[in-house]
GROMACS .gro file of C-alpha atoms in nm:
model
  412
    1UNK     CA    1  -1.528   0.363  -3.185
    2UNK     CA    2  -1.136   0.287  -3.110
    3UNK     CA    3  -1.116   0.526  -2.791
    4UNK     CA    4  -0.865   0.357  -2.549
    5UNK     CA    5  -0.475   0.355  -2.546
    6UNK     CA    6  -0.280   0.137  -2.312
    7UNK     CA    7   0.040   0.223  -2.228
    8UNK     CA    8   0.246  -0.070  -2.118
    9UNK     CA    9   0.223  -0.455  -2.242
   10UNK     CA   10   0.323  -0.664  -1.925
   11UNK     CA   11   0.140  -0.805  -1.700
   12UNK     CA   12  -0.087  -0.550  -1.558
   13UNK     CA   13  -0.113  -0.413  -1.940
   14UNK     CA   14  -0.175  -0.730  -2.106
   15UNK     CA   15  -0.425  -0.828  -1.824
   16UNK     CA   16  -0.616  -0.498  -1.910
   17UNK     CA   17  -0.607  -0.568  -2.240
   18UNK     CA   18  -0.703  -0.907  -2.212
   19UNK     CA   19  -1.022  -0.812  -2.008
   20UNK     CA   20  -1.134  -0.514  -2.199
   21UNK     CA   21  -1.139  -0.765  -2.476
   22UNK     CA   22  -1.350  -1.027  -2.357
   23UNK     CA   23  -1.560  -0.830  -2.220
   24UNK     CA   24  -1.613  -0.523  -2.481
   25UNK     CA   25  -1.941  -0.615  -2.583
   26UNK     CA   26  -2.057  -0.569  -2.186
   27UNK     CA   27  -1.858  -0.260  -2.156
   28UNK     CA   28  -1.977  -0.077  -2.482
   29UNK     CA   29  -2.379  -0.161  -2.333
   30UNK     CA   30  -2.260   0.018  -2.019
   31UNK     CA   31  -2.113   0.306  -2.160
   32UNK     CA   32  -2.426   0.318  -2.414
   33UNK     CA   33  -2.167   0.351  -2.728
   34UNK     CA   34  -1.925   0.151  -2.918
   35UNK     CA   35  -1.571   0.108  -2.720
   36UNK     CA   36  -1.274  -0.032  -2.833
   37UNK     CA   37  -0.896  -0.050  -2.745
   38UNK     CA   38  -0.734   0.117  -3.024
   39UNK     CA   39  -0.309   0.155  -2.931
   40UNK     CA   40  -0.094  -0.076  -2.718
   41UNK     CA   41   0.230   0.097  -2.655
   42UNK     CA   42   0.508  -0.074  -2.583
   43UNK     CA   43   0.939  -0.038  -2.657
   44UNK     CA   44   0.944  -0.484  -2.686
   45UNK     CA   45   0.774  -0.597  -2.990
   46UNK     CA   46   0.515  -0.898  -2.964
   47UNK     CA   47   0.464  -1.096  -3.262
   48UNK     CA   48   0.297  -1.300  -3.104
   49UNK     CA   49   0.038  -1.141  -2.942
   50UNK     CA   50  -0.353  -1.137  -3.076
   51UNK     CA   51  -0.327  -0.812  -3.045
   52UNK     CA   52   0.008  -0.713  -3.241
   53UNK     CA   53  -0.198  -0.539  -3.517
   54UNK     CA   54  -0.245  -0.269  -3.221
   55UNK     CA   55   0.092  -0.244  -3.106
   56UNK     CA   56   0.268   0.111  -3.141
   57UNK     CA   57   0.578   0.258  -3.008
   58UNK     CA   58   0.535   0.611  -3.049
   59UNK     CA   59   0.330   0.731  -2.768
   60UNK     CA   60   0.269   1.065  -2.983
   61UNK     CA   61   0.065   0.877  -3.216
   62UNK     CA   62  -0.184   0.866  -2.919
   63UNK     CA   63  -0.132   1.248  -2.836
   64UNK     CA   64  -0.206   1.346  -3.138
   65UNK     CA   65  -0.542   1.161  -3.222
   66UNK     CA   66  -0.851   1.309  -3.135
   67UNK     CA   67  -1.046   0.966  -3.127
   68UNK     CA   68  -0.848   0.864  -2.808
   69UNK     CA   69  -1.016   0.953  -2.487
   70UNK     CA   70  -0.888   0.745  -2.211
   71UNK     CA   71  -0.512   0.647  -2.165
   72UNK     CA   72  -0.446   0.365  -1.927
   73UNK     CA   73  -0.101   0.396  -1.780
   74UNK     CA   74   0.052   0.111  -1.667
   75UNK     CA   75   0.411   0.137  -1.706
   76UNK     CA   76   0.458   0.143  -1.321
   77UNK     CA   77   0.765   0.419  -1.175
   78UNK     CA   78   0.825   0.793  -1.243
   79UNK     CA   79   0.973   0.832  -1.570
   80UNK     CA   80   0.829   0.833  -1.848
   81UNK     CA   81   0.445   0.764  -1.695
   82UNK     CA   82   0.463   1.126  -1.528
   83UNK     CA   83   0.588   1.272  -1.887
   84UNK     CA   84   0.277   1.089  -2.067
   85UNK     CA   85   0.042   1.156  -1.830
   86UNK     CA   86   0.090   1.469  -1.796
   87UNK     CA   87   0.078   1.526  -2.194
   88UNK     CA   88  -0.234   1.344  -2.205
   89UNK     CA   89  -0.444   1.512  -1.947
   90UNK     CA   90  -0.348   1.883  -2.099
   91UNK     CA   91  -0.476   1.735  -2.370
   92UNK     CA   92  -0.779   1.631  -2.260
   93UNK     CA   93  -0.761   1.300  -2.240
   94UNK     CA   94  -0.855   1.128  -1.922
   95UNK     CA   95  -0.592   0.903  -1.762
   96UNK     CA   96  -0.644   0.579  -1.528
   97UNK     CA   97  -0.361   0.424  -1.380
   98UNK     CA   98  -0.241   0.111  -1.170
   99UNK     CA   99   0.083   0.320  -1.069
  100UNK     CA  100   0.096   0.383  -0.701
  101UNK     CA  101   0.435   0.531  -0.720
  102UNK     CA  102   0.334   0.769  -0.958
  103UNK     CA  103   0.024   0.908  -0.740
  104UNK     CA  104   0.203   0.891  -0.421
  105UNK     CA  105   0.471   1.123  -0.565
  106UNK     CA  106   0.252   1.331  -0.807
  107UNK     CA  107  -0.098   1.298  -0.740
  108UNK     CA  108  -0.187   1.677  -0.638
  109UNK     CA  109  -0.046   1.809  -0.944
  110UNK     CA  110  -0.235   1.540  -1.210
  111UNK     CA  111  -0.551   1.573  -1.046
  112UNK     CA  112  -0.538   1.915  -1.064
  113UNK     CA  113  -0.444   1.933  -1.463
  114UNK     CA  114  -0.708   1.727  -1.485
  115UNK     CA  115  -0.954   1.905  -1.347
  116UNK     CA  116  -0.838   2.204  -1.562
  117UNK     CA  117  -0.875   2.021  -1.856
  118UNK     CA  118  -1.221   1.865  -1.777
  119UNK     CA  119  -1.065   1.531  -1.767
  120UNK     CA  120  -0.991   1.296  -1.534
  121UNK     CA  121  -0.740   1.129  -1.358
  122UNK     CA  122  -0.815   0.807  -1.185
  123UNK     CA  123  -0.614   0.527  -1.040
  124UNK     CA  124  -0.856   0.266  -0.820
  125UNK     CA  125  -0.589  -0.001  -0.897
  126UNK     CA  126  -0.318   0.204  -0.715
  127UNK     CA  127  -0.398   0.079  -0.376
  128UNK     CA  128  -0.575  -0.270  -0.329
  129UNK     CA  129  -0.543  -0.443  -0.685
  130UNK     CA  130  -0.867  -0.574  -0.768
  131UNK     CA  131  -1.002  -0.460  -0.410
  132UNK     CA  132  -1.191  -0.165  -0.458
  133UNK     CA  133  -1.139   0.138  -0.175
  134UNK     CA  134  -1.081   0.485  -0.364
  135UNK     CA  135  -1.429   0.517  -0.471
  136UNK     CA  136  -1.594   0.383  -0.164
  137UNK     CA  137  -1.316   0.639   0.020
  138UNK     CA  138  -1.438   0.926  -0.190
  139UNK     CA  139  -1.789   0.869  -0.227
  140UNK     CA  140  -1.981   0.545  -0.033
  141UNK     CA  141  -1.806   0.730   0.291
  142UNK     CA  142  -1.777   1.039   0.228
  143UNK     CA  143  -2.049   1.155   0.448
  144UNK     CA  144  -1.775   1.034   0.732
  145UNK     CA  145  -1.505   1.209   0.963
  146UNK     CA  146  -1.223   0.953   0.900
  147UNK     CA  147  -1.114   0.812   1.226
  148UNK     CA  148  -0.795   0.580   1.113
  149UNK     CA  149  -0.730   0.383   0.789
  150UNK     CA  150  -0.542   0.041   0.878
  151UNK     CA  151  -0.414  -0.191   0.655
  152UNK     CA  152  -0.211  -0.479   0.533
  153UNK     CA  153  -0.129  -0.321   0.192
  154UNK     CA  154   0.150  -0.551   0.078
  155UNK     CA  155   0.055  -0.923  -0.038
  156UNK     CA  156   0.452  -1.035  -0.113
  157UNK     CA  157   0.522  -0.935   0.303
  158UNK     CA  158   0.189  -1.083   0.409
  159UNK     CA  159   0.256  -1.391   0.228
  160UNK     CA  160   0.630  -1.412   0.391
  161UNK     CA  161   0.470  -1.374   0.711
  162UNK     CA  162   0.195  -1.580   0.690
  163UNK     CA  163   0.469  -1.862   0.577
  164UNK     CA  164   0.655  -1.831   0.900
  165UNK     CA  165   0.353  -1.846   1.154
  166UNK     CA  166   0.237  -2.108   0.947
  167UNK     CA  167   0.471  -2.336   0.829
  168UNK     CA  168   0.770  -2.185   1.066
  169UNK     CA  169   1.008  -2.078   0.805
  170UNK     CA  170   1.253  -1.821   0.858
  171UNK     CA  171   1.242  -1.499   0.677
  172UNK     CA  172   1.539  -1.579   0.411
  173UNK     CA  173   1.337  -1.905   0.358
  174UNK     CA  174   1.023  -1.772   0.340
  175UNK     CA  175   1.165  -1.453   0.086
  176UNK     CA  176   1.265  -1.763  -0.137
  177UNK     CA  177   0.982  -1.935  -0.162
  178UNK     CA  178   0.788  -1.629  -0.262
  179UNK     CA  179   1.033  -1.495  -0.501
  180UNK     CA  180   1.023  -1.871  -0.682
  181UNK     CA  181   0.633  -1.856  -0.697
  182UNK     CA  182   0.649  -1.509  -0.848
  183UNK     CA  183   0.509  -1.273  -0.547
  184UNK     CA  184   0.815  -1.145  -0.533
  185UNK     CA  185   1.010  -0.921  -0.719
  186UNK     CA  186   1.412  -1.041  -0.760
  187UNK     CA  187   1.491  -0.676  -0.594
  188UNK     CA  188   1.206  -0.744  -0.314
  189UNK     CA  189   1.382  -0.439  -0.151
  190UNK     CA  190   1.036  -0.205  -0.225
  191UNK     CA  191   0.791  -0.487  -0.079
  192UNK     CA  192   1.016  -0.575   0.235
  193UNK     CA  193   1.106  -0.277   0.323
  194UNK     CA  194   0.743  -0.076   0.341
  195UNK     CA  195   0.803   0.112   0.071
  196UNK     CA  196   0.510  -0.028  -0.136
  197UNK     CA  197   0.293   0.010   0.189
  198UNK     CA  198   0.399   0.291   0.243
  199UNK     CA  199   0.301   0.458  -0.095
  200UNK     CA  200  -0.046   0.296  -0.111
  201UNK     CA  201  -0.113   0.457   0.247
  202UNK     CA  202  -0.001   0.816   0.109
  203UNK     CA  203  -0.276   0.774  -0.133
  204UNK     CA  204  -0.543   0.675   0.089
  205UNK     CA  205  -0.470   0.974   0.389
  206UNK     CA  206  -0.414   1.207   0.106
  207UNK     CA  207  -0.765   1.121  -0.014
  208UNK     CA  208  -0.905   1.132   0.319
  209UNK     CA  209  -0.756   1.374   0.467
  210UNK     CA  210  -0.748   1.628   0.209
  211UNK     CA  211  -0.367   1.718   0.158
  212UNK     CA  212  -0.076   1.548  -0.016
  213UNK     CA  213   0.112   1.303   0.201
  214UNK     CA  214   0.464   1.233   0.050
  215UNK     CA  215   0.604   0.933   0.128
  216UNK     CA  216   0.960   1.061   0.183
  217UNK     CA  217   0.755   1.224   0.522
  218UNK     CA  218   0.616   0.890   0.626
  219UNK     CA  219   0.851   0.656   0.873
  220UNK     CA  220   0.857   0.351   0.727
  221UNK     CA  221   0.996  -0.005   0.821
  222UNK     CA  222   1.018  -0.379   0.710
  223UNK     CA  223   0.959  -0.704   0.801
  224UNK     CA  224   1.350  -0.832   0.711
  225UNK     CA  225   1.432  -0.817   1.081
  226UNK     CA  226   1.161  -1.021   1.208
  227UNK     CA  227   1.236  -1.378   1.335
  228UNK     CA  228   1.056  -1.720   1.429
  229UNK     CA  229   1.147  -1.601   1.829
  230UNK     CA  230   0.914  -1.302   1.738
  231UNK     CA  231   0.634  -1.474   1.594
  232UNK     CA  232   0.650  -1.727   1.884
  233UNK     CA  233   0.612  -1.513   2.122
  234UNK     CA  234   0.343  -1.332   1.927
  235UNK     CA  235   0.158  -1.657   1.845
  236UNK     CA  236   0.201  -1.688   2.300
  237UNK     CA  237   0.043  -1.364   2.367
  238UNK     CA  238  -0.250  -1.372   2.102
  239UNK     CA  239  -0.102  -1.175   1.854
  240UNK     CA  240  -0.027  -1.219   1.482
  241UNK     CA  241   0.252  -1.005   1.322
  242UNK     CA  242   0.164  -0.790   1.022
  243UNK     CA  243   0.300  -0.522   0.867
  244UNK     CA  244   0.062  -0.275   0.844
  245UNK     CA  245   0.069   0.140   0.724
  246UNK     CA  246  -0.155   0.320   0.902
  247UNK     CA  247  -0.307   0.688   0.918
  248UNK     CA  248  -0.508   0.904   1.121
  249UNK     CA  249  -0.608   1.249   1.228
  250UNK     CA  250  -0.328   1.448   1.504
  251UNK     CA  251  -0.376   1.745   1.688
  252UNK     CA  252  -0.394   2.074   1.501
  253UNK     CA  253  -0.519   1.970   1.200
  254UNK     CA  254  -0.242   1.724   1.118
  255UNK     CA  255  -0.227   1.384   1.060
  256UNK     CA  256  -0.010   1.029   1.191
  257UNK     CA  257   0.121   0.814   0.953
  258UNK     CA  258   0.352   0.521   0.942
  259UNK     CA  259   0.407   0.182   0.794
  260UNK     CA  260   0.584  -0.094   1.070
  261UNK     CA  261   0.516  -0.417   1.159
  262UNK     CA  262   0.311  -0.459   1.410
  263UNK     CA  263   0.180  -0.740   1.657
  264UNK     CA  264  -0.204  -0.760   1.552
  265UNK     CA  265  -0.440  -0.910   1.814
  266UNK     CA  266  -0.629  -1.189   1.707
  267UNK     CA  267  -0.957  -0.977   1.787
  268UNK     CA  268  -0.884  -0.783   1.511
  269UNK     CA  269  -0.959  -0.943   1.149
  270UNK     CA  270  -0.652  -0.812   1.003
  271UNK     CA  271  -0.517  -1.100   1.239
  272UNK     CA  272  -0.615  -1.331   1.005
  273UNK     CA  273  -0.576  -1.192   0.661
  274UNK     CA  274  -0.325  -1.451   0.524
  275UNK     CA  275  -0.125  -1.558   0.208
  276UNK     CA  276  -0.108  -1.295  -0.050
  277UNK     CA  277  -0.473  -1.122  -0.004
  278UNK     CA  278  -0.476  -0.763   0.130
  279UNK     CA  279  -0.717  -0.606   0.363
  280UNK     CA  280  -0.802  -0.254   0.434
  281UNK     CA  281  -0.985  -0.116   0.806
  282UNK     CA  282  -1.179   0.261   0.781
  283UNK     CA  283  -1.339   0.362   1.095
  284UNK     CA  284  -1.579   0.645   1.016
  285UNK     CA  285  -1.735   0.846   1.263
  286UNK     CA  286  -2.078   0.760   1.123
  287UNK     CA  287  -2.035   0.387   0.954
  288UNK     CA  288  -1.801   0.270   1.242
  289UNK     CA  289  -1.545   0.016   1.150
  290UNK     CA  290  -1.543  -0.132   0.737
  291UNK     CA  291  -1.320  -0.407   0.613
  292UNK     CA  292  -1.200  -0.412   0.236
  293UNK     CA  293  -1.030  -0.730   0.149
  294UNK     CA  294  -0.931  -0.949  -0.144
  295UNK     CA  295  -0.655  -0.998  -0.381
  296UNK     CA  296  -0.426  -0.635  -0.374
  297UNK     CA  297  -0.189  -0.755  -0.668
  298UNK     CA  298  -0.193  -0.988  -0.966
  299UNK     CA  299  -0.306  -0.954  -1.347
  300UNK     CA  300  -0.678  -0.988  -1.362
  301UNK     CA  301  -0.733  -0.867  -1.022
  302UNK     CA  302  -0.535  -0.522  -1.106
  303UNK     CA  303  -0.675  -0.515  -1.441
  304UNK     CA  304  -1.033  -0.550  -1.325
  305UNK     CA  305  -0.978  -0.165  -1.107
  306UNK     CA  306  -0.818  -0.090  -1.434
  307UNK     CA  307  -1.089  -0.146  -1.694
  308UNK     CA  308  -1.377  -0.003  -1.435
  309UNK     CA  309  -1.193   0.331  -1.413
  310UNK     CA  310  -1.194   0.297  -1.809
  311UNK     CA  311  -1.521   0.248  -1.816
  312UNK     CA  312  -1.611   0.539  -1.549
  313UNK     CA  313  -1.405   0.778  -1.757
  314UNK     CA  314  -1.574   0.685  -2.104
  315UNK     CA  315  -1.921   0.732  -1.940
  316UNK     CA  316  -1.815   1.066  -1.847
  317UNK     CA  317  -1.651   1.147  -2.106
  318UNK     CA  318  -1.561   1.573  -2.095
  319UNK     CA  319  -1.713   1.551  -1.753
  320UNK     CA  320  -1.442   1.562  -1.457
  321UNK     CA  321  -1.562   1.297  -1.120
  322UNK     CA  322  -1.463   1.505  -0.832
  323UNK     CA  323  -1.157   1.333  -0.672
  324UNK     CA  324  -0.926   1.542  -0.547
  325UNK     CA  325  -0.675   1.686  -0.271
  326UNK     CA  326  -0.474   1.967  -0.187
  327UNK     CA  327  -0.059   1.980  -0.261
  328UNK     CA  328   0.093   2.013   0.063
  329UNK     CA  329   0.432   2.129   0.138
  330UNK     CA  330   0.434   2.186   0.528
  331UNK     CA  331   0.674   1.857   0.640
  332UNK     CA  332   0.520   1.938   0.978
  333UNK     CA  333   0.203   1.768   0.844
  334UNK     CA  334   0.304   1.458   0.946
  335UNK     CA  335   0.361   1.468   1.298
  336UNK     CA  336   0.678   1.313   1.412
  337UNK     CA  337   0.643   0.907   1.482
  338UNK     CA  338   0.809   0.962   1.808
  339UNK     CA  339   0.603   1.209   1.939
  340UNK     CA  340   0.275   0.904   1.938
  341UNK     CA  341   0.198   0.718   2.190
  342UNK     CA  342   0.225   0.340   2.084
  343UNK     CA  343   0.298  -0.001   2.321
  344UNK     CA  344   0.581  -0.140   2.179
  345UNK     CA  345   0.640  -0.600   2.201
  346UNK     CA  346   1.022  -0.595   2.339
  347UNK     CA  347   1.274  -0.867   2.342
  348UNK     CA  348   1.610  -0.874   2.529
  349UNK     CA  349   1.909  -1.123   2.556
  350UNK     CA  350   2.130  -1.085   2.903
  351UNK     CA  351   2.288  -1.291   3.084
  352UNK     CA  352   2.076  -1.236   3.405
  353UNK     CA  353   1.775  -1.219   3.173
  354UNK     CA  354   1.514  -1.327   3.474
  355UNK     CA  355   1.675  -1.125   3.716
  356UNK     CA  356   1.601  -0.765   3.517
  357UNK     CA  357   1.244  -0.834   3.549
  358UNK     CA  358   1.200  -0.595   3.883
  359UNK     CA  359   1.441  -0.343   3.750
  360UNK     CA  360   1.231  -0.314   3.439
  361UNK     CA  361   0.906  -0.350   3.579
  362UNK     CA  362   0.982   0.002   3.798
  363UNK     CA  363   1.097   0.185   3.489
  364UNK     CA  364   0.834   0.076   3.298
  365UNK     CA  365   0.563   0.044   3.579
  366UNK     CA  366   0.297  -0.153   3.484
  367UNK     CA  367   0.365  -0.413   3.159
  368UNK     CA  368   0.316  -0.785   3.036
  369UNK     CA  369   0.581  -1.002   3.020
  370UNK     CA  370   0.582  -1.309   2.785
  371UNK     CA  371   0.674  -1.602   2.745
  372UNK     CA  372   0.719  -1.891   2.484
  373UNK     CA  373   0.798  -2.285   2.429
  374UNK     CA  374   1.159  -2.333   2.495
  375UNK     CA  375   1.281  -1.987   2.627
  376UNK     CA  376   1.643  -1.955   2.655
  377UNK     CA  377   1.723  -1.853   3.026
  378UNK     CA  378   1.915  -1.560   2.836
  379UNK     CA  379   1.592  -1.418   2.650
  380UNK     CA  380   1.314  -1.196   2.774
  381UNK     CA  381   0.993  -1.060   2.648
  382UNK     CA  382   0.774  -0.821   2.737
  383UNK     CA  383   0.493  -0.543   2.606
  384UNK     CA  384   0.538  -0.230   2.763
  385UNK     CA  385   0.269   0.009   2.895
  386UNK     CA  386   0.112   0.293   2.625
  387UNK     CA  387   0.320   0.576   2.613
  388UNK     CA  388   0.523   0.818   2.410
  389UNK     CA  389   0.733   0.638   2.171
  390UNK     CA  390   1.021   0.893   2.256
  391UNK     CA  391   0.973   0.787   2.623
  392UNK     CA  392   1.033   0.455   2.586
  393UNK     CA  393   1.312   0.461   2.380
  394UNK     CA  394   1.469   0.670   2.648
  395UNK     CA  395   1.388   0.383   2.916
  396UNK     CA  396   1.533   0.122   2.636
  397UNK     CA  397   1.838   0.305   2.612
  398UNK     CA  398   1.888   0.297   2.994
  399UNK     CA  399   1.790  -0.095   2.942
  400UNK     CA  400   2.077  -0.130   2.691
  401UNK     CA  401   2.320  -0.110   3.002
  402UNK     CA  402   2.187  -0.394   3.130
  403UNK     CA  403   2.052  -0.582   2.820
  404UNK     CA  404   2.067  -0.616   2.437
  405UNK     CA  405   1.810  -0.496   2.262
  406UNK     CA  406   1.710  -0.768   1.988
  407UNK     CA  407   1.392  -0.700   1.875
  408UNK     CA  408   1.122  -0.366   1.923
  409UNK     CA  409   0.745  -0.446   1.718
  410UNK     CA  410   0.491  -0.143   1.757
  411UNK     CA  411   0.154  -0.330   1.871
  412UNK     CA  412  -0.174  -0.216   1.701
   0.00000   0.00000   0.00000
């Protein structure tokens, strides 16, 4: 039976493709019927592809046939994936997806059309690639109070980073190198900047937590501003820098989130997630502290979430898997990032550099100053003491008299 559409022929698509494929005979046994991919819809033409004599442009033609039950969306952005999705869950037909902007943005609102339509609307690949964290989220841990989720959710940034601790290259250099080996995108502006972090996070609080976090309510910052005097004196206090989202219950029945870098002790394994492999911390009041890592991007990897949501929808197929959260539209939510208390890795340039030490030291109180190979007598470094974020950028601003402010990393 031809019961699968794919929507979307690059490289997520034609991975999914690719591995439904090979492995359709294994697939069909675990479903206990005959599965096959029957559409490929795409605007580009293939010629060619082994797989031309599927290809279709009209996404109607999948609409409107009853033999389709599962539509894989991977099209990536807004337009048109919410339009077709939306069409094919009233229609009944169950939807996976690899498109993280999509569920960050819309996810309430397709889960719950798919639930009315006794369909379903899954999207394991949204998050950690080939890692797998929504179902263990949703079901493996469900029996937990979710204490923080912690992650490095990006594999273009870690990569960057892990290329200047490693091999000392500065950022532009290190953006280069990536870009020519294909982790990054020409426009790396959503991976830099946290705003592909940032989107994978919203799906996992929103999950966990029970209520749609939007990412425009999310603080979220880059890695474009970090240099090789940061990771030195990083690398000198025991830290690693990562940029990492992060969310976790607040008072009142709210919740924290942000995506920053952050200075990562090496006691903590994130420290030494490296390259372009992704890894993802839940603490559970019951399980304690779990560790998901592997490969969060990439063809086969992605593809494998892809075809395993595939396969969960075919096996329950006019059955709806209960995965689901509330639309929220309170921006109060998300509690303000400078109302948390956070220690923040600070580095100055002055001219008396050495001789601020005892002025900052009593508006600070107690800290930890740093140091590094080759320290200009112009530079210092120091960690300040846990406390409101709000409160120490008042004490930085009073600093700013003094000093220049040249870099601020949020520690973990």
């Amino acid at each position: 039976m031809k019961n699968v559409a794919v929507i979307g022929y690059g490289v997520v698509g034609s991975g999914t493709v690719e591995l439904f494929e090979k492995n359709r005979e294994s697939i069909s046994h675990k479903v206990e019927r005959d599965c096959d991919i029957k559409y490929i819809v795409d605007l580009r033409d293939f010629p060619d592809s082994p797989f031309a004599d599927k290809m279709i442009k009209d996404f109607s033609v999948v609409l409107n046939d009853d033999e389709i039950e599962v539509v894989a969306e991977v099209i990536g952005g807004i337009e048109p994936a919410y339009t077709y999705t939306k069409q094919a869950l009233e229609r009944g037909k169950s939807v996976v997806t690899s498109n993280k902007e999509l569920v960050a943005n819309k996810g309430a609102e397709l889960l719950k059309i798919a639930h009315e339509n006794n369909c379903n609307y899954l999207f394991e690949a949204s998050v950690g690639g080939g890692i797998p964290i929504i179902r263990p989220l949703n079901k493996c841990l469900a029996g937990n109070a979710i204490e923080q989720i912690s992650g490095i959710l990006n594999g273009t940034t870690n990569f960057i980073l892990t290329k200047m601790i490693r091999e000392q290259l500065d950022f532009d250099s290190a953006l280069k190198l990536a870009q020519e080996l294909g982790y990054a995108e020409k426009d790396p502006t959503a991976d830099i900047e946290g705003h592909d972090a940032c989107r994978k996070i919203c799906i996992l609080g929103s999950l966990a937590y029970g209520k749609h976090i939007y990412p425009q309510n999310v603080h979220c910052s880059g890695i474009s501003a970090i240099t090789l005097d940061d990771v030195a004196y990083a690398e000198s206090a025991g830290y690693a820098i990562k940029l990492i989202g992060s969310v976790k219950p607040a008072e009142n029945g709210r919740v924290s989130a942000i995506v920053c870098p952050r200075f990562v002790s090496k006691s903590n394994m994130l420290s030494t997630v490296d390259g372009v492999y992704n890894a993802i911390s839940v603490t559970g009041d019951g399980v304690g502290d779990v560790l998901f890592y592997g490969q969060g991007a990439g063809k086969l990897p992605t593809a494998s979430a892809v075809v395993g949501d595939i396969i969960d929808c075919l096996k329950h197929k006019n059955r709806s898997l209960m995965i689901s959260w509330n639309d929220c539209d309170d921006e109060n939510y998300i509690v303000k990032y400078k109302t948390v208390k956070t220690s923040i890795y600070v580095r100055i340039n002055a001219e008396n550099a050495d001789e601020l030490k005892a002025s900052i030291s009593e508006m600070f109180g107690k800290l930890t100053y740093i140091e590094r190979k080759n320290r200009p007598d112009d530079e210092l470094a120091f960690i300040t003491p846990t406390m409101v974020e709000s409160e120490i950028d008042v004490k930085l601003a009073e600093l700013s008299h003094s000093a220049r402010i040249e870099s601020k990393i949020r520690l973990l």
